[in-house]
């Protein structure tokens, strides 16, 4: 960077344009041009970071996201705090929502069961939770470990939605 007194500020550039070149421009016009051109100059000279974009890619039926959060509803004229369970497939964006009176583990599991039955299968890879829980992985085990009479194998068809 040049010493302070040698820098080309908007004021110095404006005065040089008017005095040396007789330019008929306003100070504001010079300022707008410099503000727009400065990032381009930095990129051309290699002194500025390049903008980058990393797209998210999801395979059909492989991943889903779950969120379980507060929602306020008006029931019989009174405000009531309930809990919204939201299950969304990452590829298609298809979602299933359900409102519960509590946010306990039982409601959380019931929400999953409802979503998986509604969608007709289990994501092949994982379900990411965006609330208080962690990643859940499903297996196609045939035994009932939940005590609900439902096995993971019932939901095994792939979700290509």
PDB file of C-alpha atoms in Angstrom:
ATOM      1  CA  UNK A   1       0.000   0.000   0.000  1.00  0.00           C
ATOM      2  CA  UNK A   2       1.262   3.436  -0.857  1.00  0.00           C
ATOM      3  CA  UNK A   3       2.186   5.946   1.854  1.00  0.00           C
ATOM      4  CA  UNK A   4      -0.783   7.982   3.089  1.00  0.00           C
ATOM      5  CA  UNK A   5       0.108  11.143   1.181  1.00  0.00           C
ATOM      6  CA  UNK A   6       0.547   9.243  -2.097  1.00  0.00           C
ATOM      7  CA  UNK A   7      -2.757   7.359  -2.083  1.00  0.00           C
ATOM      8  CA  UNK A   8      -5.291   8.013  -4.800  1.00  0.00           C
ATOM      9  CA  UNK A   9      -8.334   8.961  -2.788  1.00  0.00           C
ATOM     10  CA  UNK A  10     -11.667   9.922  -4.336  1.00  0.00           C
ATOM     11  CA  UNK A  11     -10.888  13.573  -3.562  1.00  0.00           C
ATOM     12  CA  UNK A  12      -7.451  13.459  -5.207  1.00  0.00           C
ATOM     13  CA  UNK A  13      -8.795  11.643  -8.279  1.00  0.00           C
ATOM     14  CA  UNK A  14     -11.690  14.099  -8.605  1.00  0.00           C
ATOM     15  CA  UNK A  15      -9.354  17.142  -8.386  1.00  0.00           C
ATOM     16  CA  UNK A  16      -6.907  15.613 -10.907  1.00  0.00           C
ATOM     17  CA  UNK A  17      -9.708  14.864 -13.388  1.00  0.00           C
ATOM     18  CA  UNK A  18     -11.035  18.423 -13.183  1.00  0.00           C
ATOM     19  CA  UNK A  19      -7.644  20.248 -13.115  1.00  0.00           C
ATOM     20  CA  UNK A  20      -5.539  18.099 -15.452  1.00  0.00           C
ATOM     21  CA  UNK A  21      -8.186  16.863 -17.889  1.00  0.00           C
ATOM     22  CA  UNK A  22     -10.954  19.466 -17.607  1.00  0.00           C
ATOM     23  CA  UNK A  23     -13.484  16.721 -16.901  1.00  0.00           C
ATOM     24  CA  UNK A  24     -17.061  17.799 -16.287  1.00  0.00           C
ATOM     25  CA  UNK A  25     -17.923  15.249 -13.556  1.00  0.00           C
ATOM     26  CA  UNK A  26     -19.321  15.498 -10.069  1.00  0.00           C
ATOM     27  CA  UNK A  27     -17.542  14.309  -6.962  1.00  0.00           C
ATOM     28  CA  UNK A  28     -20.342  11.800  -6.372  1.00  0.00           C
ATOM     29  CA  UNK A  29     -19.980  10.326  -9.861  1.00  0.00           C
ATOM     30  CA  UNK A  30     -16.263   9.746  -9.271  1.00  0.00           C
ATOM     31  CA  UNK A  31     -16.997   8.167  -5.894  1.00  0.00           C
ATOM     32  CA  UNK A  32     -19.601   5.786  -7.376  1.00  0.00           C
ATOM     33  CA  UNK A  33     -17.222   4.760 -10.172  1.00  0.00           C
ATOM     34  CA  UNK A  34     -14.353   4.070  -7.766  1.00  0.00           C
ATOM     35  CA  UNK A  35     -16.609   2.089  -5.400  1.00  0.00           C
ATOM     36  CA  UNK A  36     -17.718  -0.113  -8.305  1.00  0.00           C
ATOM     37  CA  UNK A  37     -14.282  -0.456  -9.933  1.00  0.00           C
ATOM     38  CA  UNK A  38     -12.100  -1.021  -6.850  1.00  0.00           C
ATOM     39  CA  UNK A  39     -13.178  -4.658  -6.213  1.00  0.00           C
ATOM     40  CA  UNK A  40     -12.560  -5.465  -9.900  1.00  0.00           C
ATOM     41  CA  UNK A  41      -9.051  -4.002  -9.717  1.00  0.00           C
ATOM     42  CA  UNK A  42      -8.260  -6.002  -6.569  1.00  0.00           C
ATOM     43  CA  UNK A  43      -9.384  -9.249  -8.237  1.00  0.00           C
ATOM     44  CA  UNK A  44      -7.377  -8.485 -11.406  1.00  0.00           C
ATOM     45  CA  UNK A  45      -4.264  -7.817  -9.352  1.00  0.00           C
ATOM     46  CA  UNK A  46      -4.744 -10.975  -7.272  1.00  0.00           C
ATOM     47  CA  UNK A  47      -5.124  -9.091  -4.004  1.00  0.00           C
ATOM     48  CA  UNK A  48      -8.754  -9.945  -3.299  1.00  0.00           C
ATOM     49  CA  UNK A  49     -10.315 -13.299  -2.457  1.00  0.00           C
ATOM     50  CA  UNK A  50     -12.374 -14.829  -5.221  1.00  0.00           C
ATOM     51  CA  UNK A  51     -16.014 -15.501  -4.525  1.00  0.00           C
ATOM     52  CA  UNK A  52     -16.783 -19.183  -4.298  1.00  0.00           C
ATOM     53  CA  UNK A  53     -19.981 -21.178  -4.315  1.00  0.00           C
ATOM     54  CA  UNK A  54     -20.195 -24.788  -3.192  1.00  0.00           C
ATOM     55  CA  UNK A  55     -23.488 -26.326  -4.258  1.00  0.00           C
ATOM     56  CA  UNK A  56     -25.150 -28.867  -2.011  1.00  0.00           C
ATOM     57  CA  UNK A  57     -25.953 -32.099  -3.761  1.00  0.00           C
ATOM     58  CA  UNK A  58     -28.206 -34.776  -2.370  1.00  0.00           C
ATOM     59  CA  UNK A  59     -29.059 -38.122  -3.889  1.00  0.00           C
ATOM     60  CA  UNK A  60     -32.732 -39.091  -4.031  1.00  0.00           C
ATOM     61  CA  UNK A  61     -33.885 -40.905  -0.908  1.00  0.00           C
ATOM     62  CA  UNK A  62     -30.571 -40.687   0.946  1.00  0.00           C
ATOM     63  CA  UNK A  63     -30.948 -37.891   3.491  1.00  0.00           C
ATOM     64  CA  UNK A  64     -33.556 -35.989   5.458  1.00  0.00           C
ATOM     65  CA  UNK A  65     -33.622 -33.170   8.005  1.00  0.00           C
ATOM     66  CA  UNK A  66     -35.725 -32.948  11.140  1.00  0.00           C
ATOM     67  CA  UNK A  67     -36.535 -29.890  13.193  1.00  0.00           C
ATOM     68  CA  UNK A  68     -38.623 -29.763  16.357  1.00  0.00           C
ATOM     69  CA  UNK A  69     -39.383 -26.281  17.621  1.00  0.00           C
ATOM     70  CA  UNK A  70     -41.856 -24.058  19.441  1.00  0.00           C
ATOM     71  CA  UNK A  71     -44.912 -22.694  17.695  1.00  0.00           C
ATOM     72  CA  UNK A  72     -47.579 -20.460  19.211  1.00  0.00           C
ATOM     73  CA  UNK A  73     -51.170 -21.078  18.173  1.00  0.00           C
ATOM     74  CA  UNK A  74     -54.492 -19.515  19.123  1.00  0.00           C
ATOM     75  CA  UNK A  75     -56.858 -22.175  20.430  1.00  0.00           C
ATOM     76  CA  UNK A  76     -60.324 -21.192  21.656  1.00  0.00           C
ATOM     77  CA  UNK A  77     -59.172 -17.567  21.813  1.00  0.00           C
ATOM     78  CA  UNK A  78     -56.102 -18.272  23.967  1.00  0.00           C
ATOM     79  CA  UNK A  79     -52.439 -18.355  22.970  1.00  0.00           C
ATOM     80  CA  UNK A  80     -50.908 -21.777  23.474  1.00  0.00           C
ATOM     81  CA  UNK A  81     -47.310 -22.926  22.975  1.00  0.00           C
ATOM     82  CA  UNK A  82     -47.079 -26.196  21.059  1.00  0.00           C
ATOM     83  CA  UNK A  83     -44.244 -27.951  19.273  1.00  0.00           C
ATOM     84  CA  UNK A  84     -43.918 -28.383  15.510  1.00  0.00           C
ATOM     85  CA  UNK A  85     -42.211 -31.523  14.215  1.00  0.00           C
ATOM     86  CA  UNK A  86     -40.911 -31.036  10.675  1.00  0.00           C
ATOM     87  CA  UNK A  87     -39.371 -33.854   8.587  1.00  0.00           C
ATOM     88  CA  UNK A  88     -37.979 -32.777   5.183  1.00  0.00           C
ATOM     89  CA  UNK A  89     -36.335 -34.861   2.455  1.00  0.00           C
ATOM     90  CA  UNK A  90     -33.092 -33.183   1.375  1.00  0.00           C
ATOM     91  CA  UNK A  91     -33.354 -34.015  -2.346  1.00  0.00           C
ATOM     92  CA  UNK A  92     -36.968 -33.215  -3.181  1.00  0.00           C
ATOM     93  CA  UNK A  93     -37.830 -30.884  -0.323  1.00  0.00           C
ATOM     94  CA  UNK A  94     -41.002 -32.875   0.330  1.00  0.00           C
ATOM     95  CA  UNK A  95     -41.947 -32.366   3.963  1.00  0.00           C
ATOM     96  CA  UNK A  96     -44.258 -33.733   6.639  1.00  0.00           C
ATOM     97  CA  UNK A  97     -45.294 -31.567   9.609  1.00  0.00           C
ATOM     98  CA  UNK A  98     -47.087 -32.393  12.817  1.00  0.00           C
ATOM     99  CA  UNK A  99     -47.969 -30.320  15.896  1.00  0.00           C
ATOM    100  CA  UNK A 100     -47.613 -31.835  19.379  1.00  0.00           C
ATOM    101  CA  UNK A 101     -48.590 -30.642  22.856  1.00  0.00           C
ATOM    102  CA  UNK A 102     -45.135 -31.558  24.222  1.00  0.00           C
ATOM    103  CA  UNK A 103     -41.638 -31.894  22.861  1.00  0.00           C
ATOM    104  CA  UNK A 104     -40.773 -35.087  24.702  1.00  0.00           C
ATOM    105  CA  UNK A 105     -39.040 -38.115  23.281  1.00  0.00           C
ATOM    106  CA  UNK A 106     -42.357 -39.895  22.745  1.00  0.00           C
ATOM    107  CA  UNK A 107     -43.635 -37.046  20.517  1.00  0.00           C
ATOM    108  CA  UNK A 108     -40.301 -36.968  18.696  1.00  0.00           C
ATOM    109  CA  UNK A 109     -40.488 -40.690  17.874  1.00  0.00           C
ATOM    110  CA  UNK A 110     -44.182 -40.484  16.988  1.00  0.00           C
ATOM    111  CA  UNK A 111     -43.368 -37.650  14.573  1.00  0.00           C
ATOM    112  CA  UNK A 112     -40.716 -39.802  12.889  1.00  0.00           C
ATOM    113  CA  UNK A 113     -43.087 -42.761  12.616  1.00  0.00           C
ATOM    114  CA  UNK A 114     -45.813 -40.583  11.099  1.00  0.00           C
ATOM    115  CA  UNK A 115     -43.399 -38.991   8.605  1.00  0.00           C
ATOM    116  CA  UNK A 116     -41.904 -42.320   7.510  1.00  0.00           C
ATOM    117  CA  UNK A 117     -45.354 -43.882   7.023  1.00  0.00           C
ATOM    118  CA  UNK A 118     -46.573 -40.821   5.118  1.00  0.00           C
ATOM    119  CA  UNK A 119     -43.512 -40.766   2.842  1.00  0.00           C
ATOM    120  CA  UNK A 120     -43.510 -44.536   2.369  1.00  0.00           C
ATOM    121  CA  UNK A 121     -39.929 -45.316   3.333  1.00  0.00           C
ATOM    122  CA  UNK A 122     -36.777 -44.588   5.278  1.00  0.00           C
ATOM    123  CA  UNK A 123     -33.896 -42.459   3.981  1.00  0.00           C
ATOM    124  CA  UNK A 124     -31.028 -44.778   3.031  1.00  0.00           C
ATOM    125  CA  UNK A 125     -28.277 -42.792   4.721  1.00  0.00           C
ATOM    126  CA  UNK A 126     -29.202 -40.491   7.613  1.00  0.00           C
ATOM    127  CA  UNK A 127     -31.598 -38.024   9.144  1.00  0.00           C
ATOM    128  CA  UNK A 128     -29.975 -34.821  10.398  1.00  0.00           C
ATOM    129  CA  UNK A 129     -31.666 -33.145  13.338  1.00  0.00           C
ATOM    130  CA  UNK A 130     -31.507 -29.374  13.435  1.00  0.00           C
ATOM    131  CA  UNK A 131     -32.785 -29.037  16.979  1.00  0.00           C
ATOM    132  CA  UNK A 132     -31.784 -30.666  20.269  1.00  0.00           C
ATOM    133  CA  UNK A 133     -30.911 -34.100  18.879  1.00  0.00           C
ATOM    134  CA  UNK A 134     -28.054 -35.547  16.854  1.00  0.00           C
ATOM    135  CA  UNK A 135     -27.810 -37.561  13.643  1.00  0.00           C
ATOM    136  CA  UNK A 136     -29.993 -40.649  13.477  1.00  0.00           C
ATOM    137  CA  UNK A 137     -29.047 -43.609  11.295  1.00  0.00           C
ATOM    138  CA  UNK A 138     -31.640 -46.174  10.296  1.00  0.00           C
ATOM    139  CA  UNK A 139     -30.952 -49.844   9.727  1.00  0.00           C
ATOM    140  CA  UNK A 140     -33.145 -52.417   8.090  1.00  0.00           C
ATOM    141  CA  UNK A 141     -33.073 -54.678  11.158  1.00  0.00           C
ATOM    142  CA  UNK A 142     -36.130 -56.845  11.386  1.00  0.00           C
ATOM    143  CA  UNK A 143     -36.485 -56.852  15.167  1.00  0.00           C
ATOM    144  CA  UNK A 144     -38.717 -54.374  16.940  1.00  0.00           C
ATOM    145  CA  UNK A 145     -36.481 -52.396  19.301  1.00  0.00           C
ATOM    146  CA  UNK A 146     -38.933 -49.585  19.985  1.00  0.00           C
ATOM    147  CA  UNK A 147     -41.666 -51.619  21.640  1.00  0.00           C
ATOM    148  CA  UNK A 148     -44.265 -50.131  19.266  1.00  0.00           C
ATOM    149  CA  UNK A 149     -44.845 -53.239  17.155  1.00  0.00           C
ATOM    150  CA  UNK A 150     -43.223 -51.549  14.161  1.00  0.00           C
ATOM    151  CA  UNK A 151     -39.973 -52.720  12.618  1.00  0.00           C
ATOM    152  CA  UNK A 152     -37.538 -50.640  10.621  1.00  0.00           C
ATOM    153  CA  UNK A 153     -37.838 -53.211   7.842  1.00  0.00           C
ATOM    154  CA  UNK A 154     -41.394 -52.039   7.170  1.00  0.00           C
ATOM    155  CA  UNK A 155     -40.005 -48.723   5.946  1.00  0.00           C
ATOM    156  CA  UNK A 156     -37.138 -50.101   3.878  1.00  0.00           C
ATOM    157  CA  UNK A 157     -38.314 -49.016   0.370  1.00  0.00           C
ATOM    158  CA  UNK A 158     -36.068 -46.244  -0.959  1.00  0.00           C
ATOM    159  CA  UNK A 159     -37.419 -42.710  -1.056  1.00  0.00           C
ATOM    160  CA  UNK A 160     -36.832 -41.556  -4.618  1.00  0.00           C
ATOM    161  CA  UNK A 161     -39.184 -38.616  -4.202  1.00  0.00           C
TER     162      UNK A 161
END
